[in-house]
């Protein structure tokens, strides 16, 4: 149960923010879709319950769509998959098909279903792997009827090896990657060919490589991404048994299939759909590509030349199947382009919402500017590029930032547009949201930003005897307890020096530095005491100092070998499960130890949305943002149903609290949300727990409502602390020397700003 925030933050140590006034955005072009091939959203496909959220495989036969998944049936000493599928009628997509299940053979100790697709006559091919007692594997090509009845089972004459994600190809052929070779087997189970991968290739799934079935050809895609950001591939002709030359592509090829005898399509996860043909030199050539209204992250396949099925990630982490139809690009109307972007990975959270908006909005189309991805996941470079775009007037219409970015000065200096008039026109008020959310999103009585979800950081769980009369725990008291019980440098569970510094900077930010006034107190006695406490902890934890077992953690508290552990307030369910596991539901939850002690925590959110004050498309930008303010959005969101985060709206927060007193939604064997008892794991054993009492729930609720502010920190200030404390921890400087140096550098930095 290793917790902590260090890993979440280390990649975000960046230069200090630049304070900018809003600049005129030159975006907002009304553009004709300039694509060779355009597909437009037509309708959703209804699937049956119990199938699971993410399809493991899929195929099309005529007008029938096969969606295949697998769930787990775990018994003592065994791990058996159950294959499950449904078949949808693409001419009647609103009617769900029946759920079928297939259990496979009984000979394997472990049974895995690797792939599934249609036979030519509409039955079901299933690729099954049975792991025997001696760890060898028997592979079978099963043929089943639509209802799951086994019709035939053909052994595949492998040598008992276990392979990485074998696949079913056209006409019942199968492909297995073993070492540097790809083995092709016929539908009779006998070896058809051995394809030697080009030198240096690795097409295994573990490496990120792919074997892509393209009818009578296979595209072997190497897993490595080269310095020029391209991948290498080679095309194998299954008829002539020949392998073409090594070529390069920028596409992340996910799957492919035949369109006509001479053309085929490729689904690229990040780029979309491409229609291709074979080049004379063995390469693939682009004939056309998809319109940007299609999903950015997707799985899919072409139904026929004019229609395709896409599996689009939705709000509930469910990949929803949808039908898109090819249209004449000249007949597609114009849309105003709205851009959304920011310097962090937060873009990923909004991609499903962008997809849905683009599908159904006839006036606007959103395009994502991914500064983080475009700058090789370097946050400093992404921040610089983002700020330069704002200065030049090319910044995104909708600004998205993650919860660690300090947006305070941007709120004050005109970077964000006041959303209050747009909210009032839509019948939305800032008072609809929780008070602490309103405090963060508003400045001078106006609302500039919004975030729909949040968690709470800076809370810890402890026993009643470690809490003072003010219901807090100070650093001085923590040190005294550690000395009393002989656990110096161990009282904070699963913490090393860097973890303690991070916790202090994030949750006790203003103890030593006030960003509003610029006042620094790093030469104070309290900061020196803090450093002396941190110095008693290890530089890094070894395996013996990391506690994963519930029993071991509970015993540590019972024997007074730890004082506190971080409370995982990512939602009521998280903290309740931890409370029950380690304290039997009797934990005292307070703020992290600090100079004066904290009673409450601080808010964190994955993403914050706002309108660029220089945007030419403010109404269109708000049209997207307001989606996250509606009751409909919350009711359909997985975070709300599973209780894994706190909603910003008052009425939905109250509803979530009420729901916690009933059986919650938990993820079932197939990944879908179902009603059931909550649980935690103890040494691999699932321990179910009843819903919390009304009294306990009220305690959790008060902790959330009493938490204020947003997790923010000045990364430059953090870097100064980390750099200058290193010689102190190494014994090369005294605590007084280090405190003076940090104070001097901090004051100089504040003046330079």
GROMACS .gro file of N, CA and C in nm, residues 681-740:
model
  180
  681UNK      N    1  -0.780  -0.560   0.011
  681UNK     CA    2  -0.706  -0.686  -0.001
  681UNK      C    3  -0.606  -0.699   0.112
  682UNK      N    4  -0.601  -0.815   0.173
  682UNK     CA    5  -0.507  -0.845   0.280
  682UNK      C    6  -0.431  -0.972   0.242
  683UNK      N    7  -0.301  -0.956   0.208
  683UNK     CA    8  -0.219  -1.070   0.165
  683UNK      C    9  -0.284  -1.148   0.051
  684UNK      N   10  -0.343  -1.075  -0.043
  684UNK     CA   11  -0.404  -1.138  -0.160
  684UNK      C   12  -0.546  -1.182  -0.138
  685UNK      N   13  -0.596  -1.175  -0.016
  685UNK     CA   14  -0.733  -1.216   0.014
  685UNK      C   15  -0.826  -1.095   0.014
  686UNK      N   16  -0.936  -1.109  -0.054
  686UNK     CA   17  -1.034  -1.000  -0.061
  686UNK      C   18  -1.121  -1.000   0.063
  687UNK      N   19  -1.121  -0.887   0.134
  687UNK     CA   20  -1.200  -0.872   0.256
  687UNK      C   21  -1.313  -0.773   0.228
  688UNK      N   22  -1.436  -0.821   0.229
  688UNK     CA   23  -1.550  -0.735   0.201
  688UNK      C   24  -1.592  -0.658   0.326
  689UNK      N   25  -1.637  -0.535   0.306
  689UNK     CA   26  -1.677  -0.451   0.418
  689UNK      C   27  -1.813  -0.390   0.389
  690UNK      N   28  -1.891  -0.372   0.496
  690UNK     CA   29  -2.023  -0.310   0.484
  690UNK      C   30  -2.006  -0.160   0.463
  691UNK      N   31  -2.110  -0.092   0.412
  691UNK     CA   32  -2.102   0.054   0.397
  691UNK      C   33  -2.076   0.121   0.532
  692UNK      N   34  -2.017   0.241   0.532
  692UNK     CA   35  -1.988   0.310   0.658
  692UNK      C   36  -2.116   0.352   0.729
  693UNK      N   37  -2.104   0.372   0.858
  693UNK     CA   38  -2.218   0.423   0.935
  693UNK      C   39  -2.241   0.569   0.899
  694UNK      N   40  -2.362   0.617   0.931
  694UNK     CA   41  -2.394   0.758   0.903
  694UNK      C   42  -2.301   0.850   0.982
  695UNK      N   43  -2.265   0.810   1.103
  695UNK     CA   44  -2.175   0.892   1.186
  695UNK      C   45  -2.036   0.900   1.125
  696UNK      N   46  -1.986   0.785   1.078
  696UNK     CA   47  -1.852   0.785   1.018
  696UNK      C   48  -1.852   0.863   0.887
  697UNK      N   49  -1.959   0.850   0.812
  697UNK     CA   50  -1.969   0.921   0.685
  697UNK      C   51  -1.972   1.072   0.708
  698UNK      N   52  -2.037   1.115   0.814
  698UNK     CA   53  -2.042   1.258   0.845
  698UNK      C   54  -1.903   1.310   0.878
  699UNK      N   55  -1.822   1.228   0.945
  699UNK     CA   56  -1.684   1.266   0.976
  699UNK      C   57  -1.604   1.284   0.848
  700UNK      N   58  -1.615   1.191   0.756
  700UNK     CA   59  -1.544   1.203   0.628
  700UNK      C   60  -1.590   1.328   0.553
  701UNK      N   61  -1.721   1.349   0.553
  701UNK     CA   62  -1.778   1.464   0.481
  701UNK      C   63  -1.722   1.595   0.536
  702UNK      N   64  -1.715   1.608   0.668
  702UNK     CA   65  -1.663   1.730   0.730
  702UNK      C   66  -1.517   1.753   0.693
  703UNK      N   67  -1.439   1.646   0.686
  703UNK     CA   68  -1.298   1.659   0.649
  703UNK      C   69  -1.284   1.719   0.509
  704UNK      N   70  -1.370   1.675   0.417
  704UNK     CA   71  -1.365   1.729   0.281
  704UNK      C   72  -1.409   1.874   0.279
  705UNK      N   73  -1.520   1.903   0.347
  705UNK     CA   74  -1.574   2.039   0.343
  705UNK      C   75  -1.486   2.140   0.417
  706UNK      N   76  -1.404   2.093   0.510
  706UNK     CA   77  -1.314   2.182   0.583
  706UNK      C   78  -1.180   2.202   0.512
  707UNK      N   79  -1.156   2.126   0.404
  707UNK     CA   80  -1.032   2.141   0.327
  707UNK      C   81  -1.048   2.256   0.229
  708UNK      N   82  -0.947   2.343   0.224
  708UNK     CA   83  -0.957   2.461   0.139
  708UNK      C   84  -0.827   2.482   0.063
  709UNK      N   85  -0.836   2.566  -0.040
  709UNK     CA   86  -0.719   2.597  -0.121
  709UNK      C   87  -0.693   2.488  -0.223
  710UNK      N   88  -0.599   2.513  -0.310
  710UNK     CA   89  -0.563   2.419  -0.415
  710UNK      C   90  -0.414   2.388  -0.404
  711UNK      N   91  -0.381   2.260  -0.420
  711UNK     CA   92  -0.240   2.221  -0.419
  711UNK      C   93  -0.166   2.302  -0.524
  712UNK      N   94  -0.076   2.384  -0.480
  712UNK     CA   95   0.007   2.465  -0.570
  712UNK      C   96   0.143   2.481  -0.507
  713UNK      N   97   0.243   2.492  -0.586
  713UNK     CA   98   0.374   2.522  -0.532
  713UNK      C   99   0.459   2.587  -0.638
  714UNK      N  100   0.552   2.667  -0.592
  714UNK     CA  101   0.646   2.732  -0.682
  714UNK      C  102   0.760   2.634  -0.705
  715UNK      N  103   0.769   2.581  -0.824
  715UNK     CA  104   0.867   2.476  -0.851
  715UNK      C  105   1.011   2.525  -0.837
  716UNK      N  106   1.032   2.652  -0.868
  716UNK     CA  107   1.167   2.708  -0.851
  716UNK      C  108   1.205   2.708  -0.703
  717UNK      N  109   1.111   2.745  -0.616
  717UNK     CA  110   1.137   2.746  -0.473
  717UNK      C  111   1.164   2.604  -0.423
  718UNK      N  112   1.090   2.510  -0.473
  718UNK     CA  113   1.113   2.370  -0.435
  718UNK      C  114   1.252   2.324  -0.477
  719UNK      N  115   1.293   2.361  -0.598
  719UNK     CA  116   1.426   2.322  -0.645
  719UNK      C  117   1.537   2.383  -0.558
  720UNK      N  118   1.516   2.507  -0.513
  720UNK     CA  119   1.614   2.570  -0.425
  720UNK      C  120   1.628   2.489  -0.296
  721UNK      N  121   1.515   2.451  -0.237
  721UNK     CA  122   1.517   2.372  -0.113
  721UNK      C  123   1.588   2.239  -0.135
  722UNK      N  124   1.554   2.170  -0.242
  722UNK     CA  125   1.614   2.038  -0.268
  722UNK      C  126   1.764   2.049  -0.294
  723UNK      N  127   1.803   2.147  -0.371
  723UNK     CA  128   1.945   2.163  -0.402
  723UNK      C  129   2.028   2.196  -0.277
  724UNK      N  130   1.979   2.287  -0.194
  724UNK     CA  131   2.059   2.336  -0.083
  724UNK      C  132   2.055   2.245   0.040
  725UNK      N  133   1.954   2.158   0.050
  725UNK     CA  134   1.952   2.066   0.165
  725UNK      C  135   2.040   1.944   0.142
  726UNK      N  136   2.078   1.918   0.019
  726UNK     CA  137   2.162   1.800  -0.010
  726UNK      C  138   2.292   1.800   0.069
  727UNK      N  139   2.370   1.911   0.072
  727UNK     CA  140   2.494   1.909   0.152
  727UNK      C  141   2.469   1.897   0.302
  728UNK      N  142   2.354   1.946   0.350
  728UNK     CA  143   2.323   1.929   0.492
  728UNK      C  144   2.297   1.782   0.524
  729UNK      N  145   2.217   1.714   0.440
  729UNK     CA  146   2.189   1.573   0.463
  729UNK      C  147   2.316   1.488   0.449
  730UNK      N  148   2.411   1.536   0.369
  730UNK     CA  149   2.538   1.464   0.351
  730UNK      C  150   2.637   1.493   0.463
  731UNK      N  151   2.605   1.588   0.554
  731UNK     CA  152   2.693   1.622   0.664
  731UNK      C  153   2.800   1.724   0.631
  732UNK      N  154   2.787   1.790   0.516
  732UNK     CA  155   2.889   1.885   0.473
  732UNK      C  156   2.860   2.027   0.520
  733UNK      N  157   2.736   2.057   0.561
  733UNK     CA  158   2.701   2.189   0.609
  733UNK      C  159   2.608   2.175   0.729
  734UNK      N  160   2.606   2.278   0.813
  734UNK     CA  161   2.517   2.277   0.929
  734UNK      C  162   2.378   2.323   0.887
  735UNK      N  163   2.282   2.298   0.974
  735UNK     CA  164   2.146   2.338   0.943
  735UNK      C  165   2.134   2.490   0.938
  736UNK      N  166   2.210   2.561   1.023
  736UNK     CA  167   2.207   2.707   1.020
  736UNK      C  168   2.260   2.760   0.887
  737UNK      N  169   2.370   2.702   0.837
  737UNK     CA  170   2.427   2.747   0.710
  737UNK      C  171   2.327   2.725   0.596
  738UNK      N  172   2.268   2.609   0.594
  738UNK     CA  173   2.174   2.576   0.485
  738UNK      C  174   2.052   2.667   0.491
  739UNK      N  175   1.998   2.692   0.610
  739UNK     CA  176   1.880   2.777   0.623
  739UNK      C  177   1.910   2.919   0.574
  740UNK      N  178   2.030   2.972   0.606
  740UNK     CA  179   2.067   3.106   0.559
  740UNK      C  180   2.077   3.110   0.407
   0.00000   0.00000   0.00000
